[in-house]
Each structure stands twice: as C-alpha cells, then as structure tokens.
Coordinates of C-alpha atoms in Angstrom, one line a residue:
S688 CA 0.0 0.0 0.1
R689 CA 1.2 3.3 -1.1
N690 CA 0.8 6.6 0.7
V691 CA -1.0 9.0 -1.5
E692 CA -1.9 12.6 -0.9
A693 CA -4.5 14.8 -2.7
H694 CA -1.8 16.4 -4.6
G695 CA 0.6 13.7 -5.5
D696 CA 2.5 10.6 -4.5
L697 CA 4.7 10.6 -1.5
H698 CA 8.6 10.5 -2.2
P699 CA 10.5 8.1 0.2
E700 CA 11.7 10.9 2.2
G701 CA 8.1 11.8 3.0
T702 CA 7.7 14.9 0.7
T703 CA 5.4 14.9 -2.3
I704 CA 7.0 15.0 -5.8
V705 CA 4.9 18.2 -6.3
G706 CA 6.2 19.8 -3.3
R707 CA 9.8 18.8 -4.2
A708 CA 9.2 20.2 -7.7
S709 CA 7.9 23.4 -6.2
A710 CA 11.0 23.8 -4.0
W711 CA 13.2 23.4 -6.9
Y712 CA 11.4 26.0 -9.1
A713 CA 11.4 28.3 -6.2
R714 CA 15.3 27.8 -6.0
A715 CA 15.7 28.2 -9.6
Y716 CA 13.6 31.3 -9.8
K717 CA 15.8 32.8 -7.0
I718 CA 18.9 32.2 -8.9
I719 CA 17.7 33.4 -12.0
K720 CA 16.4 36.6 -10.3
F721 CA 19.9 37.1 -8.8
I722 CA 21.5 36.6 -12.2
V723 CA 19.3 38.9 -14.0
S724 CA 20.0 41.8 -11.1
L725 CA 23.6 41.4 -12.2
L726 CA 23.1 42.3 -15.7
G727 CA 23.4 46.0 -16.9
I728 CA 23.7 47.7 -20.2
R729 CA 27.3 46.5 -21.0
E730 CA 26.4 42.9 -20.2
A731 CA 23.2 43.0 -22.2
C732 CA 25.4 44.3 -25.2
I733 CA 27.8 41.4 -24.8
I734 CA 24.9 38.9 -24.3
S735 CA 23.4 40.3 -27.6
G736 CA 26.9 39.9 -29.3
I737 CA 27.0 36.2 -28.1
A738 CA 23.4 35.5 -29.5
I739 CA 24.7 36.8 -32.9
S740 CA 27.6 35.1 -32.7
L741 CA 25.9 31.8 -31.8
V742 CA 24.1 31.9 -35.2
G743 CA 27.1 33.0 -37.1
R744 CA 29.1 30.1 -35.5
S745 CA 26.4 27.6 -36.7
I746 CA 26.7 29.2 -40.3
F747 CA 30.6 28.9 -40.0
R748 CA 30.3 25.2 -38.9
L749 CA 27.9 24.2 -41.6
R750 CA 30.1 25.9 -44.2
L751 CA 33.2 24.1 -42.9
L752 CA 31.3 20.7 -42.9
N753 CA 30.5 21.3 -46.5
L754 CA 34.1 22.4 -47.5
S755 CA 35.5 19.4 -45.6
T756 CA 33.1 17.3 -47.5
S757 CA 34.2 18.7 -50.7
V758 CA 38.0 17.8 -50.0
E759 CA 36.9 14.3 -48.9
N760 CA 35.0 14.0 -52.3
G761 CA 38.0 15.1 -54.2
V762 CA 40.1 12.4 -52.5
I763 CA 37.5 9.6 -52.8
R764 CA 36.7 10.4 -56.4
G765 CA 40.5 10.5 -57.3
K766 CA 40.5 13.9 -59.0
E767 CA 43.4 15.9 -58.1
E768 CA 42.1 19.3 -59.3
M769 CA 38.9 18.9 -57.3
F770 CA 41.1 18.1 -54.2
W771 CA 43.3 21.1 -54.6
S772 CA 40.7 23.6 -55.2
A773 CA 38.6 22.2 -52.1
I774 CA 41.9 22.6 -50.0
K775 CA 42.5 26.0 -51.2
T776 CA 38.8 27.2 -50.5
F777 CA 39.1 25.5 -47.2
S778 CA 42.3 27.0 -46.2
L779 CA 41.1 30.6 -47.3
Y780 CA 37.8 30.1 -45.3
I781 CA 39.3 28.6 -42.1
I782 CA 41.2 32.2 -41.3
P783 CA 38.0 34.2 -41.0
T784 CA 36.3 31.1 -39.3
S785 CA 39.3 31.2 -36.6
A786 CA 39.0 34.6 -36.0
F787 CA 35.3 34.6 -35.7
F788 CA 35.4 31.7 -33.1
A789 CA 38.3 33.6 -31.1
T790 CA 36.1 36.6 -31.0
F791 CA 33.2 34.4 -29.7
N792 CA 35.3 32.9 -27.1
Y793 CA 36.3 36.5 -26.1
L794 CA 32.9 37.6 -25.6
L795 CA 32.1 34.6 -23.5
S796 CA 35.0 35.4 -21.1
E797 CA 34.4 39.0 -21.2
L798 CA 30.8 38.4 -20.0
A799 CA 32.1 36.2 -17.3
I800 CA 34.5 38.9 -16.0
H801 CA 31.8 41.6 -15.9
I802 CA 29.5 39.1 -14.1
R803 CA 32.3 38.1 -11.8
S804 CA 32.9 41.9 -11.2
N805 CA 29.2 42.5 -10.3
V806 CA 28.8 39.4 -8.0
S807 CA 32.1 40.3 -6.2
T808 CA 31.0 43.8 -5.7
R809 CA 27.6 42.7 -4.3
L810 CA 28.8 40.0 -2.1
L811 CA 31.7 41.9 -0.8
S812 CA 29.6 44.8 0.2
K813 CA 27.3 42.3 2.2
F814 CA 30.4 40.6 3.6
T815 CA 31.6 43.7 5.0
T816 CA 28.3 45.2 6.2
D817 CA 27.6 44.9 9.9
R818 CA 30.9 43.5 10.5
V819 CA 29.9 40.0 9.1
Y820 CA 33.5 39.3 8.4
F821 CA 34.2 39.1 12.1
Q822 CA 31.2 36.6 12.6
V823 CA 32.7 34.1 10.1
I824 CA 35.0 31.8 12.0
N825 CA 38.2 30.9 10.6
A826 CA 38.9 27.3 11.7
S827 CA 42.7 27.8 11.3
Q828 CA 42.9 30.8 13.6
L829 CA 40.5 29.4 16.1
Q830 CA 41.7 25.8 16.5
S831 CA 40.4 25.6 20.3
I832 CA 36.8 26.1 19.2
Q833 CA 35.3 22.8 18.1
P834 CA 32.7 24.2 15.7
A835 CA 30.6 21.1 15.8
Q836 CA 30.2 21.4 19.5
K837 CA 29.5 25.2 19.3
G838 CA 26.8 24.7 16.5
L839 CA 29.1 27.1 14.3
Q840 CA 29.9 26.7 10.7
S841 CA 33.7 27.0 10.2
Y842 CA 35.7 27.8 7.0
S843 CA 39.4 27.4 6.5
N844 CA 39.7 30.4 4.5
P845 CA 36.7 32.3 3.9
D846 CA 37.9 34.8 1.6
Q847 CA 39.4 32.3 -0.8
V848 CA 36.2 30.3 -0.6
L849 CA 34.2 33.3 -1.6
T850 CA 36.5 34.3 -4.4
N851 CA 36.8 30.6 -5.7
D852 CA 32.9 30.3 -5.6
I853 CA 32.3 33.7 -7.4
E854 CA 34.7 32.6 -10.2
H855 CA 33.2 29.3 -10.7
F856 CA 29.5 30.9 -10.8
S857 CA 30.4 33.7 -13.1
Y858 CA 32.0 31.2 -15.6
A859 CA 29.0 28.9 -15.3
V860 CA 26.6 31.8 -15.9
S861 CA 28.4 32.9 -18.9

C-alpha cells in the first residue's frame, strides 16, 4: 500500500513530488532573479553579441562541414584538381572562421569577467556590512573551538572560498 496525498505521490523522504518540484522551481527562480539583477547595459550588449555570434558560429560550422566534404570527395573520386581546389577554398575560409571563433570565445570570457565583477562587488559589500566578516569563524585561527560542538560553521579560508565560488559561478553563468 502506497501513501498518496491529494496532490501527488509521496517520495521516500516523505515529501510529495509536487512539493519537491515546487521547492526546486522556487530555488531556480531565486537564482535566475539574482543573475538578472547582475546584468547591466554592458552585459546586455555582450549577451546580444554572443547571441548573434551563436548564429554566425552555426553558419560557419555548416560551411566548414561542406568544405571538408568537398575535400573528401576530391580524395574519394581521385580528382586531383577538385581536391586542390577544395583545399584552397578550405584554407582561405578557415582564417576568418578562426578569427570569428576567437571573438566568440572572447565575448564569453568578457561576460564572465563582468558578471564576476558585479557578483564580487555585491557579495563583498554584504560581507563587510554589519561586520559580518568578524562573525565568520576562521577554523585555522581558532583551533581551540570545536565548531561542531558550538553549532558554528567554520571555513578554513573564507576569503578564498568566496573568491573561488564567485569565479566558478561567473563562468558557469556565462
């Protein structure tokens, strides 16, 4: 016999599937809201450039696929003139394609840097407000306190944790 509530099946932990989905969507909404609040005009411009670049990247990749197929056809058919013509066209096309892909990667990293700057500014201002940084216990400095016994959360290096988390978050968002 399974336990069934009016709004869904119970999960083994005792929560309903609907309740878990609702909690997940609530967390996702908070994350999206936070990310959108980080974006300004310059980030919006970079995102527009990335969107346009995604279309261009798809076009370039399709054309490269077509050109590499032409090279293969020249080899398979044994037509030397067709092969060299396809190699020449491919070689001339790969230069602007490489520049375009480099620009695309540059835009992605530029967006990550801007997001990182915005997140760092916001979180560091919260970290220094109301002397929060004094409330974070540095376990390496306070070895005599057992955090688990006192009910405290300890971090070996809170500044480094904050910096690494911000960096990983920024690159994941971009």
